[in-house]
Short mmCIF file of C-alpha atoms in Angstrom, two decimals:
data_model
loop_
_atom_site.label_atom_id
_atom_site.label_comp_id
_atom_site.label_asym_id
_atom_site.label_seq_id
_atom_site.Cartn_x
_atom_site.Cartn_y
_atom_site.Cartn_z
CA MET Z 18 79.90 94.91 123.01
CA PRO Z 19 80.23 91.87 125.34
CA GLU Z 20 81.37 88.55 123.95
CA LEU Z 21 78.79 85.77 123.71
CA VAL Z 22 81.31 83.22 124.92
CA PRO Z 23 84.03 84.37 127.31
CA ASP Z 24 87.56 84.23 125.86
CA ALA Z 25 86.41 82.84 122.49
CA PRO Z 26 85.06 85.53 120.12
CA GLU Z 27 86.37 83.60 117.09
CA LYS Z 28 84.33 80.45 117.78
CA PRO Z 29 81.94 79.34 115.01
CA LEU Z 30 78.27 80.09 115.59
CA TYR Z 31 77.39 76.38 116.02
CA GLU Z 32 79.81 76.16 118.96
CA ILE Z 33 78.32 79.27 120.53
CA LYS Z 34 74.84 77.75 120.08
CA ALA Z 35 76.02 74.50 121.65
CA ASN Z 36 77.30 76.44 124.67
CA LEU Z 37 73.95 78.21 124.94
CA PHE Z 38 72.13 74.86 124.97
CA LYS Z 39 74.61 73.55 127.55
CA ALA Z 40 73.73 76.54 129.72
CA LEU Z 41 70.06 75.63 129.38
CA ALA Z 42 70.65 71.91 129.95
CA HIS Z 43 69.58 71.69 133.57
CA PRO Z 44 66.04 71.32 134.91
CA ALA Z 45 66.59 74.00 137.56
CA ARG Z 46 67.73 76.53 134.97
CA ILE Z 47 64.72 75.78 132.77
CA ARG Z 48 62.45 76.26 135.79
CA ILE Z 49 64.14 79.59 136.58
CA LEU Z 50 63.59 80.74 133.00
CA GLU Z 51 59.94 79.67 133.13
CA ILE Z 52 59.45 81.71 136.31
CA LEU Z 53 61.10 84.76 134.77
CA SER Z 54 59.13 84.33 131.57
CA ALA Z 55 55.79 83.97 133.36
CA GLY Z 56 56.47 86.99 135.56
CA GLY Z 57 57.28 89.24 132.64
CA ARG Z 58 59.07 91.61 134.99
CA PRO Z 59 62.30 91.78 136.98
CA THR Z 60 61.92 89.11 139.66
CA PRO Z 61 63.67 89.13 143.02
CA VAL Z 62 65.84 86.16 143.93
CA SER Z 63 63.66 85.62 147.01
CA GLU Z 64 60.66 85.00 144.76
CA ILE Z 65 62.60 82.57 142.59
CA LEU Z 66 63.73 80.76 145.74
CA ALA Z 67 60.15 80.51 146.99
CA GLN Z 68 58.91 79.05 143.70
CA THR Z 69 61.73 76.57 143.19
CA ALA Z 70 62.81 75.45 146.67
CA ILE Z 71 66.38 75.30 145.34
CA GLU Z 72 69.09 75.80 147.95
CA PRO Z 73 70.21 79.47 147.84
CA THR Z 74 73.80 78.55 146.98
CA LEU Z 75 72.69 76.33 144.09
CA LEU Z 76 70.25 78.96 142.83
CA SER Z 77 73.06 81.49 142.83
CA GLN Z 78 75.23 79.12 140.78
CA HIS Z 79 72.44 78.46 138.27
CA LEU Z 80 71.75 82.18 137.90
CA ALA Z 81 75.48 82.79 137.38
CA VAL Z 82 75.55 80.25 134.53
CA LEU Z 83 72.52 81.87 132.88
CA LYS Z 84 74.02 85.33 133.35
CA ARG Z 85 77.43 84.28 132.01
CA HIS Z 86 75.74 83.05 128.82
CA HIS Z 87 73.67 86.24 128.50
CA VAL Z 88 70.36 84.44 129.01
CA VAL Z 89 69.38 86.55 132.03
CA THR Z 90 70.40 89.90 133.44
CA GLY Z 91 70.53 90.85 137.08
CA ARG Z 92 70.64 94.14 138.95
CA ARG Z 93 70.76 95.08 142.59
CA VAL Z 94 67.99 97.29 143.97
CA GLY Z 95 68.63 97.99 147.62
CA ASN Z 96 69.09 94.65 149.33
CA ALA Z 97 67.33 92.70 146.57
CA VAL Z 98 68.78 91.32 143.35
CA LEU Z 99 66.30 91.30 140.48
CA TYR Z 100 66.63 89.01 137.46
CA GLN Z 101 64.91 89.08 134.10
CA LEU Z 102 65.27 87.43 130.73
CA ALA Z 103 67.99 89.07 128.67
CA HIS Z 104 65.91 88.84 125.49
CA PRO Z 105 62.17 88.38 124.89
CA LYS Z 106 62.82 85.57 122.40
CA ILE Z 107 63.92 83.35 125.30
CA SER Z 108 60.24 83.04 126.24
CA GLU Z 109 59.50 82.01 122.66
CA LEU Z 110 62.28 79.40 122.83
CA LEU Z 111 60.64 77.92 125.95
CA VAL Z 112 57.25 77.80 124.21
CA ILE Z 113 58.75 76.14 121.13
CA ALA Z 114 60.48 73.52 123.32
CA ARG Z 115 57.24 72.83 125.18
CA THR Z 116 55.30 72.51 121.91
CA PHE Z 117 57.91 70.17 120.46
CA LEU Z 118 57.80 67.98 123.57
CA ALA Z 119 54.00 67.93 123.67
CA ASP Z 120 53.87 66.91 120.00
CA THR Z 121 56.54 64.23 120.51
CA LEU Z 122 54.85 62.82 123.60
CA GLY Z 123 51.48 62.89 121.81
CA ALA Z 124 52.93 60.89 118.91
CA GLN Z 125 54.42 58.37 121.34
CA ARG Z 126 51.06 58.04 123.12
CA ASP Z 127 49.39 57.39 119.76
CA GLN Z 128 51.99 54.70 118.98
CA LEU Z 129 51.39 53.03 122.35
CA LYS Z 130 47.62 53.03 121.74
CA ALA Z 131 48.20 51.42 118.33
CA ILE Z 132 50.35 48.71 119.92
CA GLU Z 133 47.75 48.09 122.63
CA ALA Z 134 45.08 47.67 119.93
CA LEU Z 135 46.97 44.83 118.25
CA PRO Z 136 45.78 41.29 118.88
CA PRO Z 137 47.70 39.45 121.58
CA VAL Z 138 50.70 37.45 120.50
CA GLU Z 139 51.08 33.99 121.99
CA PRO Z 140 54.60 32.73 122.65
CA ARG Z 141 55.54 29.63 120.68
#
């Protein structure tokens, strides 16, 4: 069975989780995961490139990070390389993150509305 973190099978689970979140901690990688999640099928690199407009070299690096952390898998079919999520729960993780952010931003919007409703304060 492959190690979750290269060269460190004895690391505590919280460190492995932290490394997973580090692997996810880039907007381009989140966008790649959203594309793979929405497609629900192995997706060619050319399609990911078209939807992200990321330079091919950078896309390759981002995919390598995700692959190294077992977030995506890739396989060559002819001249194409197809990527997919390594586990279906990754889609759920993206939905949970989106829900959390929507709730947080909604609460902040409500707080701003409450502040705007206060009577004006005159400087002394």
